[in-house]
Tab-separated table of C-alpha atoms in Angstrom:
chain	number	residue	atom	x	y	z
A	69	MET	CA	26.431	-46.632	-28.407
A	70	LEU	CA	24.318	-47.206	-25.314
A	71	ALA	CA	25.683	-44.063	-23.660
A	72	LEU	CA	24.908	-42.000	-26.767
A	73	SER	CA	21.281	-43.155	-26.890
A	74	ALA	CA	20.807	-42.545	-23.132
A	75	MET	CA	22.241	-39.045	-23.503
A	76	SER	CA	19.913	-38.166	-26.374
A	77	LEU	CA	16.834	-39.365	-24.468
A	78	GLY	CA	17.811	-37.570	-21.245
A	79	GLY	CA	18.149	-34.168	-22.907
A	80	CYS	CA	14.589	-33.854	-24.238
A	81	ILE	CA	12.936	-30.831	-22.665
A	82	SER	CA	9.666	-29.403	-23.900
A	83	VAL	CA	8.571	-25.887	-22.908
A	84	ASN	CA	5.106	-24.717	-23.939
A	85	ALA	CA	3.502	-21.336	-23.354
A	86	PRO	CA	0.142	-21.370	-21.557
A	87	GLU	CA	-2.977	-20.877	-23.679
A	88	LYS	CA	-4.415	-18.258	-21.330
A	89	PRO	CA	-2.432	-15.230	-20.143
A	90	ILE	CA	-1.154	-15.203	-16.576
A	91	VAL	CA	-3.291	-12.889	-14.444
A	92	ILE	CA	-2.020	-11.443	-11.169
A	93	GLU	CA	-4.650	-9.686	-9.104
A	94	LEU	CA	-3.418	-7.215	-6.509
A	95	ASN	CA	-6.147	-6.103	-4.145
A	96	ILE	CA	-4.673	-3.393	-1.964
A	97	ASN	CA	-6.757	-2.013	0.876
A	98	ILE	CA	-5.732	1.555	1.685
A	99	THR	CA	-8.988	2.715	3.271
A	100	GLN	CA	-7.842	1.916	6.798
A	101	GLU	CA	-4.833	4.211	6.494
A	102	VAL	CA	-6.916	7.019	4.988
A	103	ILE	CA	-9.558	6.734	7.716
A	104	TYR	CA	-6.847	6.723	10.403
A	105	ARG	CA	-5.281	9.885	8.994
A	106	LEU	CA	-8.652	11.616	8.762
A	107	ALA	CA	-9.476	10.624	12.348
A	108	GLU	CA	-6.116	11.952	13.546
A	109	ASP	CA	-6.599	15.242	11.679
A	110	ALA	CA	-10.131	15.576	13.059
A	111	GLY	CA	-8.853	14.970	16.589
A	112	ASN	CA	-6.179	17.622	16.169
A	113	THR	CA	-8.731	20.099	14.791
A	114	ILE	CA	-11.055	19.502	17.744
A	115	LYS	CA	-8.188	20.019	20.202
A	116	GLU	CA	-7.079	23.243	18.492
A	117	ASN	CA	-10.622	24.647	18.264
A	118	SER	CA	-12.242	23.236	21.378
A	119	ASP	CA	-14.369	26.366	21.823
A	120	ILE	CA	-16.163	25.703	18.500
A	121	PHE	CA	-17.015	22.115	19.360
């Protein structure tokens, strides 16, 4: 009898959903890569057309 009551008390699990939705914010900074590519392209253009610059 004691084992049965201990087993029934040990198996109580309560799972509740949160009241507010879970929010995941992803701030991705891609400006550095874009600026790097533009700088590389500008450097190549200056090298190819050095007489213009």
